[in-house]
PDB file of C-alpha atoms in Angstrom:
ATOM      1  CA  UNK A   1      -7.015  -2.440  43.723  1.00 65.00           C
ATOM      2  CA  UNK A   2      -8.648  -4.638  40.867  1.00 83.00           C
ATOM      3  CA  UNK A   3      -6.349  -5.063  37.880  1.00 94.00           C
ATOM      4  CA  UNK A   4      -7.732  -5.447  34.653  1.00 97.00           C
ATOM      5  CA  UNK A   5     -10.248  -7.900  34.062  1.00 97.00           C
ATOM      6  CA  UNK A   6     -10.891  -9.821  30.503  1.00 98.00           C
ATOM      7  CA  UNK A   7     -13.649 -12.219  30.016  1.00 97.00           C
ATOM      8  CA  UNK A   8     -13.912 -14.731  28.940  1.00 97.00           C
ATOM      9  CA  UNK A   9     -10.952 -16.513  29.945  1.00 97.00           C
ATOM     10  CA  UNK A  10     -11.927 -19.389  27.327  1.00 97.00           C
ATOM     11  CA  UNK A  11     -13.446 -19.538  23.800  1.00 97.00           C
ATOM     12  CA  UNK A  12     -14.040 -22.496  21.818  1.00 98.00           C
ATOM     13  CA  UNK A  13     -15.819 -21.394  18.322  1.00 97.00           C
ATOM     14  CA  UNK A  14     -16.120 -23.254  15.083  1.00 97.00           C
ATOM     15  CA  UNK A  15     -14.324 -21.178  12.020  1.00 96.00           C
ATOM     16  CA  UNK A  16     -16.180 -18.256  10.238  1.00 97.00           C
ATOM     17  CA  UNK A  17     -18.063 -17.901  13.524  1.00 97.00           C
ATOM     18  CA  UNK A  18     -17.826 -14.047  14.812  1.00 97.00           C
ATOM     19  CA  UNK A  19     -16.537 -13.864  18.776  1.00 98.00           C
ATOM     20  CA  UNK A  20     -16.139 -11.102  21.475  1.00 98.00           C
ATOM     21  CA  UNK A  21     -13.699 -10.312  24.090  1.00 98.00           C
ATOM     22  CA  UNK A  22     -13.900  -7.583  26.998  1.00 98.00           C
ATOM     23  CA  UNK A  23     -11.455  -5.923  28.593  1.00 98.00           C
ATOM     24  CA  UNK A  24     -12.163  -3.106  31.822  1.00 97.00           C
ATOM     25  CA  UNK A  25      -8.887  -1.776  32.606  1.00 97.00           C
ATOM     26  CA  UNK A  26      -7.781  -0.768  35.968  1.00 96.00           C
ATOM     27  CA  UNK A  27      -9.214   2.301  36.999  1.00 94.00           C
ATOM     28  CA  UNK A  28      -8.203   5.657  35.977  1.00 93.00           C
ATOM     29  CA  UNK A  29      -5.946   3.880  33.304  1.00 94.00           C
ATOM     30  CA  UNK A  30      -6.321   6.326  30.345  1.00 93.00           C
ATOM     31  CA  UNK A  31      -4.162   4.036  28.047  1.00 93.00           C
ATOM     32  CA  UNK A  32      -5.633   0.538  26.870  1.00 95.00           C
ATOM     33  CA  UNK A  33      -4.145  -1.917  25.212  1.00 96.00           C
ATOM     34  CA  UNK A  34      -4.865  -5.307  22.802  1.00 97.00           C
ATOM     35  CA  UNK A  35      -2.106  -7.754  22.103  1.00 97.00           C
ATOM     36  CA  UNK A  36      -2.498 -11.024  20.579  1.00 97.00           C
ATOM     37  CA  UNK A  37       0.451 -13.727  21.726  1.00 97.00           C
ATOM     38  CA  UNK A  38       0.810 -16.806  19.865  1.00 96.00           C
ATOM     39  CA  UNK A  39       2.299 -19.997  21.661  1.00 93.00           C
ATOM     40  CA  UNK A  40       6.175 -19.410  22.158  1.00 91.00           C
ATOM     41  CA  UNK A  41       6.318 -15.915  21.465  1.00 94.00           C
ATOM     42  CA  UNK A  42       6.048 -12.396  22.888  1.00 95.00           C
ATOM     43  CA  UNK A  43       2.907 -10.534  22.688  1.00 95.00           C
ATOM     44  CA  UNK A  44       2.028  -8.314  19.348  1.00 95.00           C
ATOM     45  CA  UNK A  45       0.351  -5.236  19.918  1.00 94.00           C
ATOM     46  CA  UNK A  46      -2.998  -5.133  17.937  1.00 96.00           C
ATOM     47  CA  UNK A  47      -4.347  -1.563  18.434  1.00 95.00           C
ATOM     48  CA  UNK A  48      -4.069   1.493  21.703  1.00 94.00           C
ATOM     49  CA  UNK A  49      -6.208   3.763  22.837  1.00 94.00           C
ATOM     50  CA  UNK A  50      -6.460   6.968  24.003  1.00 92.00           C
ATOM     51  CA  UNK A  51      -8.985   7.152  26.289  1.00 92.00           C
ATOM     52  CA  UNK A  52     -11.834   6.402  23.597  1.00 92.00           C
ATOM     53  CA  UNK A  53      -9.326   6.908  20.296  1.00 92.00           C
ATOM     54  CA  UNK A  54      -7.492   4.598  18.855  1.00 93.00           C
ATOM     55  CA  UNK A  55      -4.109   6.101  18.120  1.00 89.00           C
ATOM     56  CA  UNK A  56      -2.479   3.273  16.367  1.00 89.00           C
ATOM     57  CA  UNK A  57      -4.292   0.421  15.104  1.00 92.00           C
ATOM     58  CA  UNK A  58      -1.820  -0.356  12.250  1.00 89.00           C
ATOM     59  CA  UNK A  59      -1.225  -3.503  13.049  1.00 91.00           C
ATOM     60  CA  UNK A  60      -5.189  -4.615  13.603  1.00 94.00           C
ATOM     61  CA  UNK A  61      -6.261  -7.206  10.693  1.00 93.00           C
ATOM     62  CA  UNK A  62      -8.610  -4.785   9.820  1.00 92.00           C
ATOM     63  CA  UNK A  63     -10.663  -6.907   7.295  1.00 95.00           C
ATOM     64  CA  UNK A  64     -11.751  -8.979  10.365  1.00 97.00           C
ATOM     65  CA  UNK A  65     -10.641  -7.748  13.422  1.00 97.00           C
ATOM     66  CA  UNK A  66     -12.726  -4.819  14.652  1.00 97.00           C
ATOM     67  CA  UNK A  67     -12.313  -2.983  18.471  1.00 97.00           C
ATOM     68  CA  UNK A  68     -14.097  -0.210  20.266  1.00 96.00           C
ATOM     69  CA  UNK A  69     -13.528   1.852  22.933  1.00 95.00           C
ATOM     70  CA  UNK A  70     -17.100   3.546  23.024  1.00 84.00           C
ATOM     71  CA  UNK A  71     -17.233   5.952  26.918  1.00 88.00           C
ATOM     72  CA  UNK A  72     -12.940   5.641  27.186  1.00 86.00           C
ATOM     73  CA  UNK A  73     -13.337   2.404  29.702  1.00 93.00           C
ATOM     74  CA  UNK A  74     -13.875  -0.763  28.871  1.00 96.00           C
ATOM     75  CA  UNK A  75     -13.230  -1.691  25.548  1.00 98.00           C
ATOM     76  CA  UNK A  76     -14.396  -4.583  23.347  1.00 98.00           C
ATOM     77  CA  UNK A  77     -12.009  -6.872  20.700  1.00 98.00           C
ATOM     78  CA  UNK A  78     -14.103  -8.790  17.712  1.00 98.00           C
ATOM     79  CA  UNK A  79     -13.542 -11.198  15.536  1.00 97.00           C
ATOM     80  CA  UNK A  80     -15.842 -12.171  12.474  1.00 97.00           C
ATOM     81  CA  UNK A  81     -15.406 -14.196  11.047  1.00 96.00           C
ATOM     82  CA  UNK A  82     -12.984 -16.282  12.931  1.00 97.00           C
ATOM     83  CA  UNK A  83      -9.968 -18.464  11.025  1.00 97.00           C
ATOM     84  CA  UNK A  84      -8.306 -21.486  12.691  1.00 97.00           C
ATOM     85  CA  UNK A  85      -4.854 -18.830  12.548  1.00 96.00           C
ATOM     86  CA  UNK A  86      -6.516 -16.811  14.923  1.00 97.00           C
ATOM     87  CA  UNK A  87      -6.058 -19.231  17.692  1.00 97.00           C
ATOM     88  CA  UNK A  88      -4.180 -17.883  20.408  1.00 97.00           C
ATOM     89  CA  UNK A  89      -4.180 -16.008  23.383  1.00 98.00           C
ATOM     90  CA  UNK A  90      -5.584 -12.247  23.581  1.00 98.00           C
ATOM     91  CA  UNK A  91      -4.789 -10.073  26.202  1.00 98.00           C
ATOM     92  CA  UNK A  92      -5.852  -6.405  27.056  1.00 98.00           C
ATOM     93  CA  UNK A  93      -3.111  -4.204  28.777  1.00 96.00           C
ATOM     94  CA  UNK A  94      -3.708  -0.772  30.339  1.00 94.00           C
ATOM     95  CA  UNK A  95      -1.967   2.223  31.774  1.00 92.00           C
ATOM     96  CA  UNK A  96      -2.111   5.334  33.127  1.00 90.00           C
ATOM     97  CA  UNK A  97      -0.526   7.574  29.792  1.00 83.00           C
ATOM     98  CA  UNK A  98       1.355   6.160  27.290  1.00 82.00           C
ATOM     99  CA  UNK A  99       4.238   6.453  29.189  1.00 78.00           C
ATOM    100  CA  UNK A 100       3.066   4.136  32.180  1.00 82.00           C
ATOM    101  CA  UNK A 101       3.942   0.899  33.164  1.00 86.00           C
ATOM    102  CA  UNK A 102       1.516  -1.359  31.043  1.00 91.00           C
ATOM    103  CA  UNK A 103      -0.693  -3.466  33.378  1.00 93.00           C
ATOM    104  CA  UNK A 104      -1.690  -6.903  31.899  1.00 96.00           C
ATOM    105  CA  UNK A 105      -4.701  -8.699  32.233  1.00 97.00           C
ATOM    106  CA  UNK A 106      -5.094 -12.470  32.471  1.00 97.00           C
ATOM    107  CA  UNK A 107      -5.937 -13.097  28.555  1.00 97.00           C
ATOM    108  CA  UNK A 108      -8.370 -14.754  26.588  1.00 98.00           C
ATOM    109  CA  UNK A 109      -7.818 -18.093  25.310  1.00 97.00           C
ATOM    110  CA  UNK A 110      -9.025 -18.537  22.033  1.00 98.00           C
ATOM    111  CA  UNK A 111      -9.055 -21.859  20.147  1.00 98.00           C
ATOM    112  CA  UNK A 112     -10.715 -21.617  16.778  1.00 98.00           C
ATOM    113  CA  UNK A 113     -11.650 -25.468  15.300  1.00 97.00           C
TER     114      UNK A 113
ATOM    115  CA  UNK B   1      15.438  -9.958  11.016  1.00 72.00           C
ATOM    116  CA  UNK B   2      13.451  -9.495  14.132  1.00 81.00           C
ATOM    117  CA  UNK B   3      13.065  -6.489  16.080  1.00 89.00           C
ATOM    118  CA  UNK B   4      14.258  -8.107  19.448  1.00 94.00           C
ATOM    119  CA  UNK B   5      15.983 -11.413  19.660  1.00 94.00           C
ATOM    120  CA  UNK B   6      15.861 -13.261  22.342  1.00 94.00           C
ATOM    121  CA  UNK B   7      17.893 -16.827  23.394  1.00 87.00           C
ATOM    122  CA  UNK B   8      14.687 -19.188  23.810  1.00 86.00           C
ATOM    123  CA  UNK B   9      16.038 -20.874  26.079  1.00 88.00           C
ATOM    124  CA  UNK B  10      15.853 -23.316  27.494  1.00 93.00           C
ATOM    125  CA  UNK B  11      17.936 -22.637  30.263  1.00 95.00           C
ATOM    126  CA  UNK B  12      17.975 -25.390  33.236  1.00 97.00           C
ATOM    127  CA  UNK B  13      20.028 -24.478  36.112  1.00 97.00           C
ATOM    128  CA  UNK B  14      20.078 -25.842  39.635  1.00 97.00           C
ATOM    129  CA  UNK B  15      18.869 -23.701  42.910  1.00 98.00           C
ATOM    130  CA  UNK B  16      21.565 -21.021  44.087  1.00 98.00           C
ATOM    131  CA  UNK B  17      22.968 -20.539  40.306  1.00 98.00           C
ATOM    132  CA  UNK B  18      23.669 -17.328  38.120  1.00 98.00           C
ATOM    133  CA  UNK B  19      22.086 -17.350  35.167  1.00 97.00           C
ATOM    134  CA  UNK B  20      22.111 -14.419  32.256  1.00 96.00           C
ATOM    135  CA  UNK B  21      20.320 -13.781  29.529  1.00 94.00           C
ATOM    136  CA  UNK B  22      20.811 -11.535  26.062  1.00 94.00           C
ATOM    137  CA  UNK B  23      18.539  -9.816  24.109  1.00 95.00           C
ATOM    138  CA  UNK B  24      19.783  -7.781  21.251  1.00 96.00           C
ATOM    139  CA  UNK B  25      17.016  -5.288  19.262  1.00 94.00           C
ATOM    140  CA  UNK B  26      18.056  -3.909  15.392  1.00 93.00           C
ATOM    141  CA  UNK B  27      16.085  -0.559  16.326  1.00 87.00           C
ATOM    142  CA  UNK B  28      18.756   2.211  17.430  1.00 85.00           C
ATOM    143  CA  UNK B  29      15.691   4.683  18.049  1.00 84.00           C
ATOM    144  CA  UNK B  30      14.509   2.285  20.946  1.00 83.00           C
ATOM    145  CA  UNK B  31      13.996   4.511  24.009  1.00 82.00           C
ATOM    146  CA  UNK B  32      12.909   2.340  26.366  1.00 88.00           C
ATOM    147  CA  UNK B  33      13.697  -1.137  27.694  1.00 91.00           C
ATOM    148  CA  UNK B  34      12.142  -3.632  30.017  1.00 93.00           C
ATOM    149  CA  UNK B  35      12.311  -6.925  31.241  1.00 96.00           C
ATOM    150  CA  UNK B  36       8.805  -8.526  31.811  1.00 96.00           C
ATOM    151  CA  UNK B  37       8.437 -11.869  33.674  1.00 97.00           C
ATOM    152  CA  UNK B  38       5.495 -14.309  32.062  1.00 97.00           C
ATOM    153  CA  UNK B  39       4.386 -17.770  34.652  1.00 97.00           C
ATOM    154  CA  UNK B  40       3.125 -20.239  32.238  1.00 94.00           C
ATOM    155  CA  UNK B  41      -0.344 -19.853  30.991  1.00 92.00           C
ATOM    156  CA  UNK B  42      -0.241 -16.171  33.054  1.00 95.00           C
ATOM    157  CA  UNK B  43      -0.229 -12.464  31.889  1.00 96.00           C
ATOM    158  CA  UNK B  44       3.128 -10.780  31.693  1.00 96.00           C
ATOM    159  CA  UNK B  45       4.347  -8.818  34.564  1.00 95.00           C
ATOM    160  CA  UNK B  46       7.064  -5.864  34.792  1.00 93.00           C
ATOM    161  CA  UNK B  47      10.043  -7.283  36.293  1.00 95.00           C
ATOM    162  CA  UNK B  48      12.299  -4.397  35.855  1.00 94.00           C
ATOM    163  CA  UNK B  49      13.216  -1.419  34.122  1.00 91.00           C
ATOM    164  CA  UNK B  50      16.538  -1.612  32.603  1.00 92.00           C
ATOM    165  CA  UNK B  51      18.668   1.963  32.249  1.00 89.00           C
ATOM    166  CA  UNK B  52      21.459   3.554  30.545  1.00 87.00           C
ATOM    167  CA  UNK B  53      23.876   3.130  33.720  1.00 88.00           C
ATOM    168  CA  UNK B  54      22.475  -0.304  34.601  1.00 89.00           C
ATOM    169  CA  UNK B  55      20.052  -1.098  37.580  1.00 94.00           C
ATOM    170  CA  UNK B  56      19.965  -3.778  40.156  1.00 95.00           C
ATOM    171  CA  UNK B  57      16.635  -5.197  42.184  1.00 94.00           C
ATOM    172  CA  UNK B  58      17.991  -7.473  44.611  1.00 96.00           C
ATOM    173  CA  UNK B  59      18.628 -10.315  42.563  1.00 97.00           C
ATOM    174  CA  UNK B  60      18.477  -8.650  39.229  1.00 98.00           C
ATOM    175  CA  UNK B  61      20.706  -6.940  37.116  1.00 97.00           C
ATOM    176  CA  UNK B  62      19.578  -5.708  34.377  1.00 97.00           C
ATOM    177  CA  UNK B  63      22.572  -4.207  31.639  1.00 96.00           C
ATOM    178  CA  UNK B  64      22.083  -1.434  28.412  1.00 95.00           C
ATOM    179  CA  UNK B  65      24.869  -1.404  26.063  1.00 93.00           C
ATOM    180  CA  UNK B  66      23.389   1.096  23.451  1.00 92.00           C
ATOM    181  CA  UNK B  67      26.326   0.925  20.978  1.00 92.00           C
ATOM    182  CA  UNK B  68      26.187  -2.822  20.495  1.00 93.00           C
ATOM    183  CA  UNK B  69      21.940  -2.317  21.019  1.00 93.00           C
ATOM    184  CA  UNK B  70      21.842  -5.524  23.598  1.00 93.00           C
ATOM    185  CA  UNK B  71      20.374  -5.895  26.933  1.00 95.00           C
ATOM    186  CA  UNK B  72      21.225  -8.284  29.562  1.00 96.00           C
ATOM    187  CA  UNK B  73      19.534  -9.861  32.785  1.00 97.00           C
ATOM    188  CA  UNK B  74      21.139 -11.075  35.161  1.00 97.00           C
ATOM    189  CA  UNK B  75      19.714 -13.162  37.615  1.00 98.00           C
ATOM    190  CA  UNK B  76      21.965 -14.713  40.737  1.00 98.00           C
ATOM    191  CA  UNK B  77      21.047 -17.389  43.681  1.00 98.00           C
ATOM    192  CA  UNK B  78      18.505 -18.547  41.905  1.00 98.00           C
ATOM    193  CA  UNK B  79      15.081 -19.641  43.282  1.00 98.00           C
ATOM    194  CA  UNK B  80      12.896 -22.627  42.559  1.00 98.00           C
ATOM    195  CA  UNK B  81      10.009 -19.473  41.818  1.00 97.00           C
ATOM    196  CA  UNK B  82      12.259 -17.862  39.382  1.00 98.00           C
ATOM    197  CA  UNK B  83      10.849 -20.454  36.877  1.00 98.00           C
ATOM    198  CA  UNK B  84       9.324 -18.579  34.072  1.00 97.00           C
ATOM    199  CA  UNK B  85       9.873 -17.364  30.714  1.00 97.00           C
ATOM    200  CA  UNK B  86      11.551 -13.928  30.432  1.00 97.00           C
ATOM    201  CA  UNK B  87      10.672 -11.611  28.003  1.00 96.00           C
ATOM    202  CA  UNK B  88      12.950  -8.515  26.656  1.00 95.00           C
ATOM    203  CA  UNK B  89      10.929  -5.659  25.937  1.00 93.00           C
ATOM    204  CA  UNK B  90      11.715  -2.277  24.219  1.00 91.00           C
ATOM    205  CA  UNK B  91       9.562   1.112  23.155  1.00 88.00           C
ATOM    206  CA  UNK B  92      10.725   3.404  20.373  1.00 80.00           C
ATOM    207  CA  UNK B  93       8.989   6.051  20.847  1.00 68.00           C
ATOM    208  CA  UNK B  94       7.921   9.662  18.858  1.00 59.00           C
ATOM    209  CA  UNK B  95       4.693   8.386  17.046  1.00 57.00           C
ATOM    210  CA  UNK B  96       5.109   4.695  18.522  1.00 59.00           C
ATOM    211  CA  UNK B  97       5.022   5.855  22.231  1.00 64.00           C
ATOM    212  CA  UNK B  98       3.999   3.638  24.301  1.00 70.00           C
ATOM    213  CA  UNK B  99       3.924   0.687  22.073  1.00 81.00           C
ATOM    214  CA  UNK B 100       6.129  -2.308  23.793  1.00 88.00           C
ATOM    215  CA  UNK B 101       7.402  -4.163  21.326  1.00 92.00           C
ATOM    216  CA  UNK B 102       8.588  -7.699  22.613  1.00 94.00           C
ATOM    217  CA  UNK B 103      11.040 -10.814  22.169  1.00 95.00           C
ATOM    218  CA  UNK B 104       9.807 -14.228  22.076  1.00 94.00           C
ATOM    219  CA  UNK B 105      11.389 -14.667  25.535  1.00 95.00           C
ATOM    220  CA  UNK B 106      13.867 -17.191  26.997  1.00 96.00           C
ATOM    221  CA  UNK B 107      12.362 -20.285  29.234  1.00 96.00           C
ATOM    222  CA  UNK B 108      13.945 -20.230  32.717  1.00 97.00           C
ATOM    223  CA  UNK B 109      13.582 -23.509  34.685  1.00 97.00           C
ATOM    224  CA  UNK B 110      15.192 -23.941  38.518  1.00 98.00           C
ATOM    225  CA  UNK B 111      15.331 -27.690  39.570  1.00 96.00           C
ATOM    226  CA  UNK B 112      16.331 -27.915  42.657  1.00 95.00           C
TER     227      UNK B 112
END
């Protein structure tokens, strides 16, 4: 079975330049996940859905930070415009309800110069 | 103060040792707790669930001592692969459900 997949695995962007990142959680997985882990700590949860709903997104920048969740499957993170404190790594999670074991994927690495 | 506090390590111990870790959390509504193993440069993995009466997976013990709100792992004969940085991991719950919120985690190396 295919975890979850995140792409890209690298991003190099100049400040105040906008950039993506995609998540497709393992399938089935009604719960998805963003977290943002900084070097030396634990990850920070950034927003969950609900199949397409975001149920809590209180801790989502929201001034630049934007997700969506469009069909309740893959989901998409944005940036824009990008600061150098934004460098770090960006993972996706998923799982089957919100009381399932949460399922990480590999991450995006995101160094902002 | 930090919702979960974590040692960071780190700890170097030689093959075949016992090594424990602490994590304490200031939240007495936490629900749920977990230990979650993370390789370097890797995604975080579920090592364990950790529960009221305590649980063991063959080389892990993992301890919940509600009234003093800490949680221990335990880890014995340790392996060269055991190398990693664990992370303490707890979910409140009611409107929070499902959230994990996480320690900084404590870096394990084995030398052998």
């Amino acid at each position: 079975e295919a975890g979850v997949v995140q792409s890209p695995r690298y991003k190099i962007i100049e400040k105040k330049q906008p950039v993506a990142f995609w998540c497709n959680p393992i399938s089935g997985h009604n719960t998805l996940y963003w977290y943002l882990q900084n070097l030396g700590q634990g990850p920070e949860l950034l927003i969950r859905y609900e199949n397409e709903e975001a149920v809590d997104d209180s801790q989502l920048p929201k001034d630049r930070f934007s997700a969506e969740r469009l069909k309740g499957v893959d989901s998409t993170l944005k940036i824009q415009p990008a600061e150098l404190g934004d460098s770090a790594v960006y993972l996706c999670a998923s799982s089957l309800d919100p009381n399932g074991s949460q399922y990480f994927g590999p991450g995006t690495r995101l160094l902002v110069l | 103060r930090k919702e979960v506090e974590q040692d960071p390590g780190p700890f170097n111990v030689p093959e075949g040792a016992t090594v424990a870790f602490n994590c304490t959390y200031s939240n007495s509504a936490s629900q749920s707790f977990f230990w979650y193993r993370q390789d370097c440069r890797k995604e975080p993995k579920l090592l364990m669930s950790v529960y009221s009466s305590g649980n063991e997976d063959g080389r892990f013990t993992a301890q919940l001592n509600r009234a003093s709100q800490y949680i221990s792992l335990l880890i014995r004969d340790s392996k060269l692969s055991d190398s990693a940085t664990y992370l303490c991991v707890l979910s409140v719950g009611g409107t929070s459900y499902g959230k994990l919120t996480f320690g900084q985690g404590t870096i394990l190396t084995v030398h052998p």
